[in-house]
Each structure stands twice: as structure tokens, then as C-alpha cells.
Coordinates of C-alpha atoms and ligand atoms in Angstrom, one line a residue:
M7 CA -0.2 0.3 0.3
I8 CA 1.0 3.6 -0.9
E9 CA 0.3 6.1 1.3
T10 CA 0.4 9.1 -0.4
Q11 CA 0.9 11.4 1.5
T12 CA 3.9 10.8 2.3
M13 CA 5.2 9.8 -1.3
E14 CA 4.5 13.0 -2.2
T15 CA 8.0 14.6 -3.2
A16 CA 10.1 17.5 -3.4
H17 CA 9.7 17.5 -7.7
G18 CA 5.5 17.7 -6.5
R19 CA 4.1 16.8 -10.3
G20 CA 3.5 13.1 -8.9
A21 CA 0.2 14.5 -9.4
R22 CA 0.2 14.0 -13.0
S23 CA -2.7 11.4 -12.4
S24 CA -4.7 11.6 -8.6
G25 CA -2.0 12.2 -6.2
R26 CA 0.4 9.0 -7.1
P27 CA 4.3 8.8 -7.7
V28 CA 6.2 9.3 -10.7
V29 CA 8.2 6.8 -11.9
L30 CA 10.0 7.2 -14.9
V31 CA 11.1 3.8 -17.0
V32 CA 14.5 5.0 -19.2
E33 CA 14.6 1.4 -20.5
D34 CA 15.2 -0.3 -24.3
E35 CA 14.5 -3.7 -23.5
A36 CA 10.0 -4.1 -24.0
A37 CA 10.2 -7.3 -22.0
L38 CA 11.5 -5.6 -18.8
A39 CA 10.5 -2.4 -19.6
T40 CA 7.4 -4.4 -19.0
M41 CA 7.9 -6.5 -16.6
L42 CA 8.9 -2.5 -14.7
R43 CA 5.7 -0.2 -14.9
Y44 CA 3.3 -4.5 -13.8
N45 CA 5.4 -3.8 -10.8
L46 CA 5.7 -0.7 -10.5
E47 CA 2.4 0.1 -11.1
K48 CA 1.2 -2.7 -9.4
Q49 CA 2.6 -0.9 -5.7
G50 CA 0.7 2.5 -7.0
Y51 CA 3.0 4.2 -9.0
H52 CA 2.2 6.3 -12.1
V53 CA 4.6 5.2 -14.8
E54 CA 5.8 6.7 -17.3
E55 CA 8.3 5.2 -20.0
A56 CA 11.2 6.3 -22.2
V57 CA 13.2 4.3 -24.5
D58 CA 16.2 5.6 -25.7
G59 CA 18.5 8.8 -23.8
Q60 CA 16.7 11.6 -26.0
E61 CA 12.9 10.8 -24.8
A62 CA 14.8 10.6 -21.4
L63 CA 15.8 13.9 -22.1
T64 CA 13.1 16.2 -23.5
R65 CA 10.6 14.2 -21.0
I66 CA 11.8 15.3 -18.1
A67 CA 12.8 18.7 -19.7
E68 CA 9.2 18.8 -19.9
A69 CA 7.5 17.2 -16.7
P70 CA 10.3 15.4 -14.4
P71 CA 9.2 12.6 -12.9
D72 CA 8.8 12.2 -9.1
L73 CA 12.3 8.9 -9.4
V74 CA 14.1 8.3 -12.6
L75 CA 14.6 4.2 -13.2
L76 CA 17.9 4.8 -15.2
D77 CA 18.9 1.7 -17.6
W78 CA 23.0 2.3 -18.5
M79 CA 23.6 1.0 -22.3
L80 CA 20.7 3.3 -23.9
P81 CA 20.3 3.0 -27.2
T82 CA 20.9 7.4 -28.4
V83 CA 21.8 8.8 -24.8
S84 CA 23.9 6.9 -23.0
G85 CA 22.1 6.5 -18.9
L86 CA 25.3 8.0 -18.4
E87 CA 25.3 10.9 -19.9
V88 CA 20.7 11.3 -19.2
C89 CA 22.2 10.9 -15.5
R90 CA 25.1 14.4 -16.1
Q91 CA 22.6 16.2 -18.2
I92 CA 19.8 15.3 -15.5
R93 CA 22.5 16.6 -11.9
R94 CA 22.8 19.8 -14.3
R95 CA 19.0 21.1 -14.5
P96 CA 18.6 23.5 -12.2
G97 CA 15.2 22.4 -12.7
T98 CA 16.2 18.2 -12.4
R99 CA 19.1 18.3 -9.7
D100 CA 17.2 16.8 -6.7
L101 CA 15.8 13.9 -8.8
P102 CA 16.4 10.6 -8.0
V103 CA 17.8 8.7 -10.0
I104 CA 18.6 4.4 -9.7
I105 CA 21.1 3.3 -12.1
V106 CA 20.3 0.1 -13.5
T107 CA 23.4 -1.6 -15.0
A108 CA 23.5 -4.4 -17.1
R109 CA 26.7 -5.3 -16.3
A110 CA 28.4 -6.7 -13.1
E111 CA 30.9 -4.3 -12.9
D112 CA 31.9 -2.1 -10.2
Q113 CA 32.9 -0.3 -12.2
D114 CA 30.0 0.6 -13.8
A115 CA 28.2 1.7 -10.9
V116 CA 31.3 4.3 -9.0
R117 CA 30.6 6.3 -12.7
G118 CA 26.7 6.0 -12.4
L119 CA 27.5 6.7 -8.9
N120 CA 30.0 9.4 -9.4
T121 CA 27.8 11.3 -12.4
G122 CA 25.3 11.4 -9.5
A123 CA 23.0 8.7 -9.6
D124 CA 20.8 8.3 -6.0
D125 CA 21.6 4.1 -7.1
Y126 CA 22.5 1.4 -8.7
I127 CA 21.0 -1.7 -9.2
T128 CA 22.8 -4.4 -10.8
K129 CA 20.8 -7.1 -14.0
P130 CA 19.5 -8.9 -13.1
F131 CA 17.6 -8.2 -10.2
N132 CA 15.3 -9.1 -8.2
I133 CA 12.0 -6.8 -8.3
E134 CA 11.6 -6.9 -4.7
A135 CA 14.9 -4.8 -3.9
L136 CA 14.7 -3.0 -6.7
L137 CA 10.7 -1.9 -5.4
A138 CA 12.5 -1.1 -1.7
R139 CA 15.1 0.9 -3.8
V140 CA 12.7 2.9 -4.7
R141 CA 10.9 3.2 -2.4
A142 CA 13.1 4.6 -0.1
L143 CA 14.5 7.4 -2.2
L144 CA 10.4 8.1 -3.1
R145 CA 10.8 8.5 1.0
R146 CA 14.1 9.8 1.1
A147 CA 13.9 12.6 -1.1
S148 CA 10.1 13.3 0.3
A149 CA 12.0 14.4 2.9
M150 CA 13.9 17.1 2.6
P151 CA 11.9 19.7 1.5
A152 CA 12.3 21.9 -1.8
K153 CA 13.7 25.1 -0.2
G154 CA 16.0 25.5 2.3
K155 CA 18.7 22.9 0.3
L156 CA 21.8 23.4 -1.4
A157 CA 24.2 21.3 -2.4
F158 CA 27.5 21.3 -4.1
H159 CA 29.4 18.3 -5.1
D160 CA 29.8 16.2 -1.0
I161 CA 28.1 19.5 0.8
T162 CA 24.6 19.4 1.4
M163 CA 23.7 22.7 3.7
D164 CA 20.0 22.5 5.2
L165 CA 18.9 26.1 5.7
A166 CA 16.1 25.6 7.5
A167 CA 17.8 23.1 10.2
H168 CA 21.5 25.3 9.8
R169 CA 23.2 22.3 9.0
V170 CA 25.5 21.5 6.8
W171 CA 27.2 18.2 5.9
R172 CA 30.5 17.4 3.9
G173 CA 29.1 13.6 2.5
E174 CA 28.3 12.0 6.1
R175 CA 30.4 14.2 8.1
A176 CA 28.7 16.9 10.4
L177 CA 30.1 20.5 9.1
H178 CA 30.3 23.0 12.3
L179 CA 30.1 26.2 10.7
G180 CA 30.8 29.7 12.6
P181 CA 27.1 32.3 11.1
T182 CA 29.4 33.9 8.9
E183 CA 31.2 31.2 7.7
F184 CA 27.8 29.7 7.0
R185 CA 26.9 33.2 5.1
L186 CA 29.4 32.7 3.5
L187 CA 29.6 28.8 2.4
E188 CA 25.3 29.1 1.4
F189 CA 26.4 32.2 -0.6
L190 CA 29.1 30.2 -2.5
M191 CA 26.5 27.4 -2.8
Q192 CA 23.8 29.4 -3.8
H193 CA 26.6 30.4 -7.1
P194 CA 28.9 27.5 -7.6
R195 CA 32.0 28.1 -9.6
R196 CA 31.5 31.7 -10.0
V197 CA 34.5 33.4 -9.1
F198 CA 33.8 36.8 -6.2
S199 CA 35.3 39.3 -5.7
R200 CA 35.9 40.1 -2.0
E201 CA 33.9 43.7 -2.0
E202 CA 31.0 41.6 -3.6
L203 CA 31.2 38.7 -1.3
L204 CA 31.4 41.6 1.3
D205 CA 27.9 42.7 0.1
A206 CA 26.6 39.4 -0.1
V207 CA 27.6 38.3 3.4
W208 CA 27.8 41.5 5.6
G209 CA 25.7 43.8 4.1
K210 CA 26.5 47.1 1.9
D211 CA 25.7 48.2 4.9
I212 CA 29.0 47.5 6.4
H213 CA 31.8 48.5 6.8
V214 CA 34.6 45.9 7.4
E215 CA 38.1 45.0 5.3
P216 CA 38.3 43.1 2.8
R217 CA 40.9 41.1 4.1
T218 CA 38.8 39.7 6.6
V219 CA 37.2 37.8 3.6
D220 CA 40.6 36.1 4.0
V221 CA 40.1 35.5 7.8
H222 CA 36.4 33.6 6.8
I223 CA 37.4 32.0 4.1
R224 CA 40.5 30.2 6.0
R225 CA 37.9 29.6 8.0
L226 CA 36.2 28.1 6.4
R227 CA 38.2 26.4 4.6
K228 CA 39.4 24.5 7.7
S229 CA 36.5 23.7 8.7
I230 CA 35.2 21.8 5.4
N231 CA 38.0 20.5 4.6
G232 CA 38.1 17.3 6.3
E233 CA 42.0 15.4 5.5
D234 CA 42.4 14.0 2.3
E235 CA 39.3 15.7 1.0
L236 CA 38.8 17.7 -2.0
D237 CA 39.2 21.6 -1.1
L238 CA 36.6 22.8 -2.6
V239 CA 37.0 26.9 -2.0
R240 CA 38.9 28.5 -4.8
T241 CA 41.8 31.1 -3.9
V242 CA 41.6 33.4 -8.0
R243 CA 44.5 35.1 -7.5
A244 CA 43.9 39.0 -7.7
A245 CA 40.7 37.7 -8.6
G246 CA 39.1 36.5 -4.9
Y247 CA 37.3 33.8 -4.9
A248 CA 35.0 30.7 -6.3
L249 CA 33.3 27.4 -4.9
D250 CA 35.2 24.6 -7.0
T251 CA 35.7 21.2 -7.3
E252 CA 39.4 22.6 -9.5
A253 CA 40.6 23.9 -6.9
A254 CA 44.0 25.1 -8.3
Ligands
CA1 CA1 20.0 -1.4 -22.8

């Protein structure tokens, strides 16, 4: 039994038909797609299908589902690329994606997860196991407020709860570092000068030395970068700072 209330997700387009969560099955093997549709519908989901990567991207752009079951090996555009594009578009950045890979190599799963998939399952799979993952992911997505959450690389910010994580690790930031990180996470990879950061984080009317920014950036770095972790704050000489995976 599906409890519609708890199954509604941040994407909320589940209301497409009677409020049931919409699962987009992207699968070029007709028999497998039919089997998935049958089982998902039995669980109360509304199922849509795409037979190749291009069709999947078009459908997602037109009306994002609540979850995507994404085959890895697809005609036209690969599952990997579909996943990449989903993550790149602001409107679908948080869309739950489960990669379905036919290849047993762990490497594919790892690549899938690196591309931003939330989970993966290897063919041939047990349908109950797959349904359990779909359920878990939808529950997780619906627990997250659509607004008030920011994510970049492995950093997640919950603005409402005022909490920050790097991966599984909770971070403890001072109030200024929190606001600084929030601002940078709203504009990832963009370089801001010290003056721009002062205006945005401290406010236009407050007179603070630009050097103050350096101090807080240093603190922020210390808080978010653990040992052996990628430095996510990029210093651009004479230009300023950015949140970036290529910090050099
Ligand atoms: Ca396939």
C-alpha cells in the first residue's frame, strides 16, 4: 500500500494523475520495461516510459517525474549522459535517479554514482529489492524540503535546520562561515571578489576590511576540508574566491 501523503516528493509533479508518484522507466528492452511497469503500477506508482536517452531527456525536461529508473546501456544518449544532464539542470538537480546496469563490473556502478545517481542496481535484479530502493529513495526525497536545501559536490546544506554536511560528516561552521558558504553554494564555480562577498554576506552598509573575507575563507576551508579531502574553495589570485571542485 502506498501512502500518498508520504510519497509526495519535492518535485511534486507526482500529481500528474491522482497524486501518485511518477516513475520514469528508461529502458530499451521492451520485456524488461513491461515487467517494471507491471510491478511499479502494482505498487501504486504512475509509470511513464522512455526507450532511449534522448526521449528520456525530452520527457524529463517537459515534465520531471518523481524518480527515474535509468538503464545504463541505451541507444542515442547513454544512461551516464542522461544522468549528467539531469544533474546539470537546475530544475532536476535533486531528481532521484537509480541506475540499472547490465554489466556486473563495479566500475560502472561507481561511475554512475560519481555522475550523480543516487543508487544503482545490477541486472538481473530481484524485483522486490528494486522496489525497496525506489521506496527508500522516494521517502528520502520527500523528507527533504524542496527549498532550503543546497548541495555542491559532497556538501549539503539544510538552511532551515542550519546544518551542513560533507558526505556523512556533520560540519560545524560559525555564523559568518555559514552565510559565506550558503552564498557560494548558491552560485557554484562563480568567482567573487572580496568586495562582492562583503556586500553579499556582510551587507552593503557595513564597513569591513576586505581582508576580513580572507580570514573567514580560511576558517571556512578549515571547517569543510577534512584531511585527504578535496579543497572545494578556489582562490583566484587578484580576483577572489569560488566554490569549485578544481581548486587549483
Ligand atoms: Ca539497455
